[in-house]
Coordinates of N, CA and C and ligand atoms in Angstrom, one line a residue:
X1 N 117.7 130.9 83.1 CA 116.5 131.2 82.3 C 116.2 130.0 81.4
X2 N 115.1 129.5 81.5 CA 114.9 128.2 80.7 C 113.6 128.0 80.2
X3 N 113.5 127.2 79.1 CA 112.3 126.6 78.7 C 112.0 125.5 79.7
X4 N 110.9 124.8 79.6 CA 110.6 123.7 80.5 C 111.6 122.6 80.2
X5 N 112.2 122.0 81.3 CA 113.1 120.9 81.1 C 112.3 119.6 80.8
X6 N 113.0 118.5 80.5 CA 112.3 117.4 79.9 C 111.2 116.8 80.9
X7 N 111.6 116.8 82.2 CA 110.6 116.3 83.2 C 109.3 117.2 83.2
X8 N 109.6 118.5 83.2 CA 108.4 119.4 83.3 C 107.7 119.4 82.0
X9 N 108.4 119.2 80.9 CA 107.7 119.2 79.6 C 106.7 118.0 79.6
X10 N 107.2 116.8 80.2 CA 106.3 115.7 80.2 C 105.1 116.0 81.1
X11 N 105.3 116.6 82.2 CA 104.2 117.0 83.1 C 103.2 117.9 82.4
X12 N 103.8 118.9 81.6 CA 103.0 119.8 80.9 C 102.1 119.1 79.9
X13 N 102.7 118.1 79.1 CA 101.9 117.4 78.1 C 100.8 116.6 78.8
X14 N 101.1 116.0 79.9 CA 100.1 115.2 80.7 C 99.0 116.2 81.1
X15 N 99.4 117.3 81.5 CA 98.4 118.3 82.0 C 97.5 118.7 80.9
X16 N 98.1 119.1 79.7 CA 97.3 119.5 78.6 C 96.3 118.4 78.2
X17 N 96.7 117.2 78.2 CA 95.8 116.1 77.8 C 94.6 115.9 78.7
X18 N 94.6 116.5 79.9 CA 93.5 116.4 80.8 C 92.3 117.3 80.4
X19 N 92.6 118.3 79.5 CA 91.6 119.3 79.2 C 91.0 119.1 77.8
X20 N 89.7 119.5 77.6 CA 89.2 119.4 76.3 C 89.9 120.3 75.3
X21 N 90.3 121.5 75.8 CA 91.0 122.5 75.0 C 92.4 122.8 75.6
X22 N 93.4 122.7 74.7 CA 94.8 122.9 75.3 C 94.9 124.2 76.1
X23 N 94.3 125.3 75.6 CA 94.5 126.6 76.3 C 94.0 126.6 77.7
X24 N 93.1 125.6 78.0 CA 92.6 125.5 79.4 C 93.7 125.2 80.4
X25 N 94.8 124.7 79.9 CA 95.9 124.3 80.7 C 96.9 125.4 81.0
X26 N 96.5 126.6 80.6 CA 97.4 127.7 80.6 C 97.9 128.0 82.1
X27 N 97.0 128.2 83.0 CA 97.4 128.5 84.4 C 98.2 127.4 85.0
X28 N 97.7 126.1 84.9 CA 98.6 125.0 85.4 C 100.0 125.0 84.9
X29 N 100.1 125.3 83.5 CA 101.5 125.2 83.0 C 102.3 126.4 83.5
X30 N 101.7 127.5 83.7 CA 102.4 128.6 84.3 C 103.0 128.2 85.7
X31 N 102.2 127.5 86.5 CA 102.6 127.1 87.8 C 103.8 126.1 87.6
X32 N 103.7 125.2 86.6 CA 104.8 124.3 86.4 C 106.1 125.0 86.1
X33 N 106.0 126.0 85.3 CA 107.2 126.8 84.9 C 107.7 127.6 86.1
X34 N 106.8 128.1 86.9 CA 107.2 128.9 88.1 C 107.9 128.0 89.1
X35 N 107.4 126.8 89.2 CA 108.0 125.8 90.2 C 109.4 125.5 89.7
X36 N 109.6 125.5 88.4 CA 111.0 125.2 87.9 C 112.0 126.3 88.1
X37 N 111.6 127.5 87.9 CA 112.6 128.6 87.9 C 112.3 129.6 89.0
X38 N 111.2 129.5 89.7 CA 110.9 130.5 90.7 C 110.1 131.7 90.2
X39 N 110.1 131.8 88.9 CA 109.3 132.9 88.2 C 109.1 132.5 86.8
X40 N 108.2 133.2 86.1 CA 108.0 132.8 84.7 C 109.0 133.6 83.8
X41 N 110.0 132.8 83.4 CA 111.0 133.5 82.5 C 110.4 133.7 81.1
X42 N 110.9 134.7 80.4 CA 110.4 134.9 79.0 C 110.5 133.6 78.2
X43 N 111.6 132.8 78.4 CA 111.7 131.6 77.6 C 110.6 130.6 77.9
X44 N 110.3 130.5 79.2 CA 109.2 129.6 79.6 C 107.8 130.1 79.1
X45 N 107.6 131.4 79.1 CA 106.4 132.0 78.5 C 106.3 131.6 77.0
X46 N 107.4 131.7 76.3 CA 107.4 131.3 74.9 C 107.1 129.9 74.7
X47 N 107.7 129.1 75.6 CA 107.5 127.6 75.5 C 106.1 127.2 75.7
X48 N 105.5 127.8 76.7 CA 104.1 127.6 77.1 C 103.2 128.0 75.9
X49 N 103.5 129.1 75.3 CA 102.7 129.6 74.2 C 102.8 128.5 73.0
X50 N 104.0 128.0 72.8 CA 104.1 127.0 71.7 C 103.3 125.8 72.0
X51 N 103.3 125.3 73.3 CA 102.6 124.1 73.6 C 101.1 124.3 73.5
X52 N 100.6 125.5 73.7 CA 99.2 125.7 73.8 C 98.6 126.3 72.5
X53 N 99.5 126.6 71.6 CA 99.0 127.3 70.4 C 98.6 128.7 70.6
X54 N 99.2 129.4 71.5 CA 98.9 130.8 71.9 C 100.1 131.7 71.5
X55 N 99.9 133.0 71.7 CA 101.0 133.9 71.5 C 101.7 134.1 72.9
X56 N 103.0 134.5 72.9 CA 103.6 134.8 74.2 C 102.8 135.9 74.9
X57 N 102.2 136.9 74.1 CA 101.5 138.0 74.7 C 100.2 137.5 75.5
X58 N 99.6 136.4 74.9 CA 98.4 135.9 75.6 C 98.8 135.2 76.9
X59 N 99.9 134.5 76.9 CA 100.4 133.8 78.1 C 100.8 134.9 79.1
X60 N 101.5 135.9 78.7 CA 101.9 137.0 79.6 C 100.7 137.7 80.2
X61 N 99.7 138.0 79.3 CA 98.5 138.7 79.7 C 97.8 138.0 80.8
X62 N 97.7 136.7 80.7 CA 97.0 135.9 81.8 C 97.9 135.9 83.0
X63 N 99.2 135.6 82.8 CA 100.1 135.5 84.0 C 100.1 136.8 84.8
X64 N 100.1 137.9 84.1 CA 100.2 139.2 84.8 C 99.0 139.5 85.6
X65 N 97.8 138.8 85.3 CA 96.6 139.1 86.0 C 96.6 138.5 87.4
X66 N 97.3 137.4 87.6 CA 97.3 136.7 88.9 C 98.4 137.0 89.8
X67 N 98.1 137.3 91.0 CA 99.1 137.7 92.0 C 100.1 136.6 92.3
X68 N 99.6 135.3 92.2 CA 100.5 134.2 92.5 C 101.5 133.8 91.4
X69 N 101.3 134.5 90.2 CA 102.3 134.2 89.1 C 103.2 135.4 89.0
X70 N 104.5 135.2 88.8 CA 105.4 136.3 88.8 C 106.2 136.3 87.4
X71 N 106.1 137.5 86.8 CA 106.7 137.6 85.5 C 108.1 138.4 85.7
X72 N 108.4 138.6 86.9 CA 109.8 139.2 87.2 C 110.4 138.3 88.3
X73 N 111.7 138.3 88.4 CA 112.3 137.4 89.4 C 111.9 137.8 90.8
X74 N 111.8 136.8 91.7 CA 111.5 137.1 93.1 C 112.5 136.3 93.9
X75 N 112.5 136.6 95.2 CA 113.5 136.0 96.1 C 113.1 134.5 96.3
X76 N 114.0 133.8 97.0 CA 113.7 132.4 97.3 C 112.5 132.3 98.3
X77 N 112.4 133.3 99.1 CA 111.2 133.4 100.0 C 110.4 134.6 99.7
X78 N 109.1 134.3 99.4 CA 108.1 135.4 99.1 C 107.4 135.6 100.4
X79 N 107.7 136.8 101.0 CA 107.1 137.1 102.4 C 106.0 138.1 102.2
X80 N 104.8 137.8 102.6 CA 103.7 138.8 102.6 C 103.2 139.1 103.9
X81 N 103.0 140.4 104.2 CA 102.5 140.8 105.5 C 101.1 141.4 105.3
X82 N 100.2 140.9 106.1 CA 98.8 141.3 105.9 C 98.5 142.6 106.6
X83 N 97.8 143.6 105.9 CA 97.5 144.8 106.6 C 96.0 145.1 106.5
X84 N 95.2 144.0 106.3 CA 93.7 144.2 106.3 C 93.3 144.4 107.7
X85 N 92.0 144.6 107.9 CA 91.4 145.2 109.1 C 91.9 144.5 110.4
X86 N 91.8 143.2 110.5 CA 92.1 142.5 111.8 C 93.6 142.7 112.0
X87 N 94.4 142.6 111.0 CA 95.9 142.7 111.2 C 96.3 144.2 111.4
X88 N 95.6 145.1 110.7 CA 95.8 146.5 110.9 C 95.6 146.9 112.4
X89 N 94.5 146.4 113.0 CA 94.2 146.7 114.3 C 95.2 146.1 115.3
X90 N 95.8 145.0 114.9 CA 96.7 144.3 115.8 C 98.2 144.6 115.5
X91 N 98.4 145.6 114.6 CA 99.8 146.1 114.4 C 100.4 145.7 113.1
X92 N 99.5 145.4 112.1 CA 100.1 144.9 110.8 C 101.0 145.9 110.1
X93 N 100.6 147.2 110.2 CA 101.5 148.2 109.5 C 102.8 148.4 110.3
X94 N 102.7 148.3 111.6 CA 104.0 148.4 112.4 C 104.9 147.2 112.0
X95 N 104.3 146.0 111.9 CA 105.0 144.8 111.5 C 105.6 145.0 110.1
X96 N 104.9 145.6 109.2 CA 105.4 145.8 107.8 C 106.5 146.8 107.8
X97 N 106.4 147.9 108.6 CA 107.5 148.8 108.7 C 108.7 148.2 109.3
X98 N 108.5 147.4 110.3 CA 109.6 146.7 110.9 C 110.3 145.8 109.9
X99 N 109.5 145.1 109.1 CA 110.0 144.2 108.1 C 110.9 144.9 107.0
X100 N 110.4 146.1 106.6 CA 111.1 146.9 105.7 C 112.5 147.3 106.3
X101 N 112.5 147.8 107.5 CA 113.7 148.2 108.1 C 114.7 147.0 108.3
X102 N 114.1 145.9 108.8 CA 114.9 144.8 109.2 C 115.5 144.1 107.9
X103 N 114.7 144.0 106.8 CA 115.2 143.4 105.6 C 116.0 144.4 104.7
X104 N 115.8 145.7 105.0 CA 116.5 146.7 104.2 C 116.0 146.8 102.8
X105 N 114.7 146.5 102.7 CA 114.1 146.7 101.3 C 112.6 147.1 101.5
X106 N 112.2 148.0 100.6 CA 110.8 148.4 100.7 C 109.8 147.3 100.2
X107 N 108.5 147.5 100.5 CA 107.5 146.6 100.0 C 107.7 146.5 98.4
X108 N 107.6 145.3 97.9 CA 107.8 145.1 96.5 C 109.2 144.8 96.1
X109 N 110.2 145.0 97.1 CA 111.6 144.8 96.7 C 112.1 143.5 97.2
X110 N 113.3 143.2 96.8 CA 114.0 141.9 97.1 C 115.3 142.2 97.8
X111 N 115.6 141.5 98.9 CA 116.9 141.8 99.6 C 118.1 141.6 98.6
X112 N 119.2 142.3 98.9 CA 120.3 142.3 98.0 C 120.8 140.9 97.7
X113 N 120.7 140.0 98.7 CA 121.2 138.6 98.5 C 120.2 137.7 97.8
X114 N 119.1 138.3 97.3 CA 118.1 137.6 96.5 C 117.3 136.6 97.3
X115 N 117.3 136.7 98.7 CA 116.7 135.7 99.5 C 115.2 136.0 99.7
X116 N 114.9 137.2 100.0 CA 113.5 137.5 100.4 C 112.9 138.6 99.6
X117 N 111.7 138.4 99.1 CA 110.9 139.5 98.4 C 109.8 139.8 99.4
X118 N 109.6 141.1 99.7 CA 108.6 141.5 100.7 C 107.4 142.1 100.0
X119 N 106.2 141.6 100.4 CA 105.0 142.1 99.8 C 104.0 142.5 100.9
X120 N 103.1 143.4 100.6 CA 102.0 143.7 101.5 C 100.8 143.0 100.9
X121 N 100.1 142.2 101.7 CA 99.0 141.4 101.1 C 97.6 141.7 101.8
X122 N 96.6 141.3 101.0 CA 95.2 141.4 101.6 C 95.0 140.2 102.5
X123 N 93.8 140.2 103.2 CA 93.5 139.2 104.2 C 93.9 137.8 103.7
X124 N 94.6 137.1 104.5 CA 95.0 135.7 104.1 C 94.2 134.7 104.9
X125 N 93.1 135.2 105.5 CA 92.2 134.3 106.3 C 92.9 133.6 107.5
X126 N 93.7 134.4 108.1 CA 94.4 133.9 109.3 C 94.2 134.9 110.4
X127 N 93.0 135.6 110.3 CA 92.7 136.8 111.1 C 92.8 136.5 112.6
X128 N 92.6 135.3 113.1 CA 92.6 135.0 114.5 C 94.1 134.9 115.0
X129 N 95.0 135.0 114.1 CA 96.5 135.0 114.4 C 97.1 136.4 114.0
X130 N 96.3 137.4 114.0 CA 96.8 138.7 113.6 C 97.8 139.3 114.6
X131 N 98.8 140.0 114.2 CA 99.2 140.3 112.8 C 100.0 139.1 112.2
X132 N 99.7 138.8 111.0 CA 100.3 137.5 110.5 C 101.0 137.8 109.1
X133 N 101.7 136.7 108.7 CA 102.4 136.8 107.4 C 102.3 135.4 106.7
X134 N 102.6 135.5 105.4 CA 102.8 134.2 104.7 C 104.2 134.2 104.2
X135 N 104.8 133.0 104.2 CA 106.1 132.8 103.6 C 105.9 131.6 102.6
X136 N 106.1 131.9 101.3 CA 105.8 131.0 100.3 C 104.5 130.3 100.5
X137 N 103.5 131.1 100.8 CA 102.1 130.7 101.0 C 101.9 129.8 102.2
X138 N 102.8 129.8 103.1 CA 102.6 129.1 104.4 C 102.4 130.1 105.5
X139 N 101.5 129.9 106.4 CA 101.0 130.9 107.4 C 101.8 131.0 108.7
X140 N 102.1 132.2 109.1 CA 102.7 132.4 110.4 C 102.1 133.6 111.2
X141 N 101.8 133.4 112.5 CA 101.3 134.4 113.3 C 100.8 133.9 114.6
X142 N 100.5 134.8 115.5 CA 100.7 136.2 115.5 C 102.2 136.5 115.6
X143 N 102.7 137.6 114.9 CA 104.1 137.9 114.9 C 104.4 139.3 115.5
X144 N 105.4 139.3 116.4 CA 106.0 140.6 116.8 C 107.2 140.8 115.9
X145 N 107.8 142.0 116.0 CA 109.0 142.3 115.2 C 110.1 141.2 115.4
X146 N 110.2 140.9 116.7 CA 111.3 139.9 117.0 C 110.9 138.5 116.4
X147 N 109.6 138.2 116.5 CA 109.2 136.9 115.9 C 109.5 136.9 114.4
X148 N 109.3 138.0 113.7 CA 109.5 138.1 112.3 C 111.0 137.9 112.0
X149 N 111.8 138.6 112.8 CA 113.3 138.5 112.5 C 113.7 137.0 112.7
X150 N 113.2 136.3 113.7 CA 113.5 134.9 114.0 C 113.1 134.1 112.8
X151 N 111.9 134.4 112.3 CA 111.3 133.6 111.2 C 112.2 133.7 109.9
X152 N 112.6 135.0 109.7 CA 113.5 135.2 108.5 C 114.9 134.5 108.7
X153 N 115.4 134.6 109.9 CA 116.7 133.9 110.2 C 116.6 132.4 110.0
X154 N 115.4 131.9 110.5 CA 115.2 130.4 110.3 C 115.1 130.1 108.9
X155 N 114.4 130.9 108.1 CA 114.3 130.6 106.6 C 115.6 130.7 106.0
X156 N 116.4 131.7 106.3 CA 117.7 131.8 105.7 C 118.7 130.6 106.0
X157 N 118.5 130.1 107.3 CA 119.4 129.1 107.7 C 118.8 127.7 107.3
X158 N 117.7 127.7 106.6 CA 117.2 126.4 106.1 C 116.4 125.6 107.2
X159 N 116.1 126.3 108.3 CA 115.4 125.6 109.4 C 113.9 125.5 109.2
X160 N 113.4 126.1 108.1 CA 112.0 126.0 107.8 C 111.7 125.0 106.7
X161 N 112.7 124.3 106.3 CA 112.6 123.4 105.1 C 111.4 122.5 105.2
X162 N 111.1 122.0 106.4 CA 110.0 121.1 106.6 C 108.7 121.7 106.3
X163 N 108.5 123.0 106.8 CA 107.3 123.7 106.7 C 107.1 124.5 105.4
X164 N 108.1 125.0 104.9 CA 108.0 126.0 103.8 C 108.8 125.4 102.6
X165 N 108.1 125.0 101.5 CA 108.8 124.6 100.3 C 109.4 125.7 99.6
X166 N 110.2 125.4 98.6 CA 110.8 126.4 97.7 C 109.6 127.2 97.1
X167 N 109.9 128.5 96.8 CA 108.9 129.3 96.2 C 108.5 128.7 94.8
X168 N 107.2 128.8 94.6 CA 106.7 128.2 93.3 C 106.0 126.9 93.5
X169 N 106.4 126.2 94.6 CA 105.8 124.9 94.9 C 104.4 125.0 95.5
X170 N 103.4 124.6 94.8 CA 102.0 124.7 95.3 C 101.7 123.5 96.2
X171 N 102.2 122.3 95.7 CA 101.9 121.1 96.5 C 103.1 120.2 96.4
X172 N 103.4 119.4 97.4 CA 104.6 118.6 97.4 C 104.2 117.1 97.1
X173 N 102.9 116.8 97.1 CA 102.5 115.5 96.8 C 101.6 115.6 95.5
X174 N 102.0 114.9 94.5 CA 101.3 115.0 93.2 C 100.2 114.0 93.1
X175 N 99.1 114.4 92.5 CA 98.0 113.5 92.2 C 98.4 112.5 91.1
X176 N 98.2 111.2 91.4 CA 98.5 110.3 90.4 C 97.3 109.3 90.2
X177 N 96.1 109.8 90.5 CA 94.9 109.0 90.3 C 93.7 109.8 90.5
X178 N 92.7 109.2 91.1 CA 91.5 110.0 91.5 C 90.7 110.5 90.3
X179 N 90.9 111.7 90.0 CA 90.1 112.4 88.9 C 90.6 112.1 87.5
X180 N 91.7 111.4 87.4 CA 92.3 111.2 86.1 C 91.3 110.6 85.1
X181 N 91.2 111.2 83.9 CA 90.2 110.7 82.9 C 91.0 110.0 81.8
X182 N 90.6 108.8 81.3 CA 91.4 108.2 80.3 C 91.5 109.1 79.0
X183 N 92.7 109.0 78.4 CA 92.9 110.0 77.3 C 91.9 109.8 76.2
X184 N 91.4 108.5 75.9 CA 90.5 108.4 74.8 C 89.2 109.1 75.1
X185 N 88.8 109.1 76.4 CA 87.5 109.7 76.8 C 87.7 111.2 76.6
X186 N 88.8 111.8 77.0 CA 89.1 113.2 76.8 C 89.0 113.5 75.3
X187 N 89.6 112.7 74.4 CA 89.6 112.9 73.0 C 88.1 112.9 72.5
X188 N 87.3 112.0 73.0 CA 85.9 111.9 72.5 C 85.2 113.1 72.9
X189 N 85.3 113.5 74.2 CA 84.6 114.7 74.7 C 85.1 116.0 73.9
X190 N 86.4 116.0 73.6 CA 86.9 117.2 72.9 C 86.3 117.3 71.5
X191 N 86.2 116.1 70.8 CA 85.6 116.1 69.5 C 84.1 116.5 69.6
X192 N 83.4 116.0 70.6 CA 82.0 116.3 70.7 C 81.8 117.8 70.9
X193 N 82.7 118.4 71.8 CA 82.6 119.8 72.1 C 82.9 120.6 70.9
X194 N 83.9 120.2 70.1 CA 84.2 120.9 68.9 C 83.1 120.9 67.9
X195 N 82.5 119.7 67.8 CA 81.3 119.6 66.8 C 80.2 120.5 67.3
X196 N 79.9 120.5 68.6 CA 78.7 121.3 69.1 C 79.0 122.8 68.8
X197 N 80.3 123.2 68.9 CA 80.6 124.6 68.7 C 80.4 124.9 67.2
X198 N 80.8 124.0 66.3 CA 80.7 124.2 64.9 C 79.2 124.3 64.6
X199 N 78.4 123.4 65.2 CA 76.9 123.5 64.9 C 76.3 124.8 65.3
X200 N 76.7 125.2 66.5 CA 76.2 126.5 67.0 C 76.5 127.6 66.1
X201 N 77.8 127.6 65.6 CA 78.3 128.7 64.7 C 77.5 128.6 63.4
X202 N 77.2 127.4 62.9 CA 76.5 127.3 61.6 C 75.1 127.7 61.7
X203 N 74.5 127.5 63.0 CA 73.1 127.9 63.2 C 72.9 129.4 63.4
X204 N 74.0 130.1 63.7 CA 73.8 131.5 64.0 C 73.4 132.2 62.7
X205 N 72.5 133.2 62.8 CA 72.1 133.9 61.6 C 73.3 134.7 61.1
X206 N 73.4 134.8 59.8 CA 74.5 135.6 59.2 C 74.3 137.0 59.5
X207 N 75.4 137.8 59.8 CA 75.3 139.2 60.1 C 75.1 139.5 61.6
X208 N 75.0 138.5 62.4 CA 74.9 138.7 63.9 C 73.5 138.8 64.4
X209 N 73.3 139.0 65.7 CA 72.0 139.1 66.3 C 71.3 140.4 65.9
X210 N 70.0 140.3 65.8 CA 69.2 141.5 65.5 C 69.1 142.4 66.7
Ligands
LIG301 S1 93.0 140.7 108.2 FE1 94.9 139.8 108.2 S2 94.6 137.7 107.9 FE2 92.6 138.5 107.9

């Protein structure tokens, strides 16, 4: 359980500098913390709050809104089985039941070895490969029960390392150019935006709108 380590703290500070307002970096910082520990630890939530000038409750409130952010520990592999219409018609619920039996854990649970967390998910836009599943947000389908078992065995044996990154990794290649804006330009825009906000506030009639 950790605050951001020095490398991730540097990434966090670079990320904050990209936005006119520090709090705009909240979700990206949550992803950095999740990539580090696999989930958002309470210590990381506190650290993010400190960096952004927010309260831990504000960070937690935002993080708990998004399905892709986890405020409780999850397995090394986050496995989601789709049961929306195309997958339902193609056996999505049967696949989900098979997964529960095969993994020995209900939906929402994690295998005793901490390897796999099982989820039921909405359409993942892979309908032409129904019934399908995601493993750490990488797509697999169509899957029979036997295919699913093979997939999990491959994941556990490390044979999916090329295709499936560790949980929490959104991208394996980091942007180091392109949209980057010089820090002084960000500072100028931030100051202009703060001033415009003050002017709007000053121009507002006292006592609120009629
Ligand atoms: S309904 Fe399952 S991927 Fe679209």
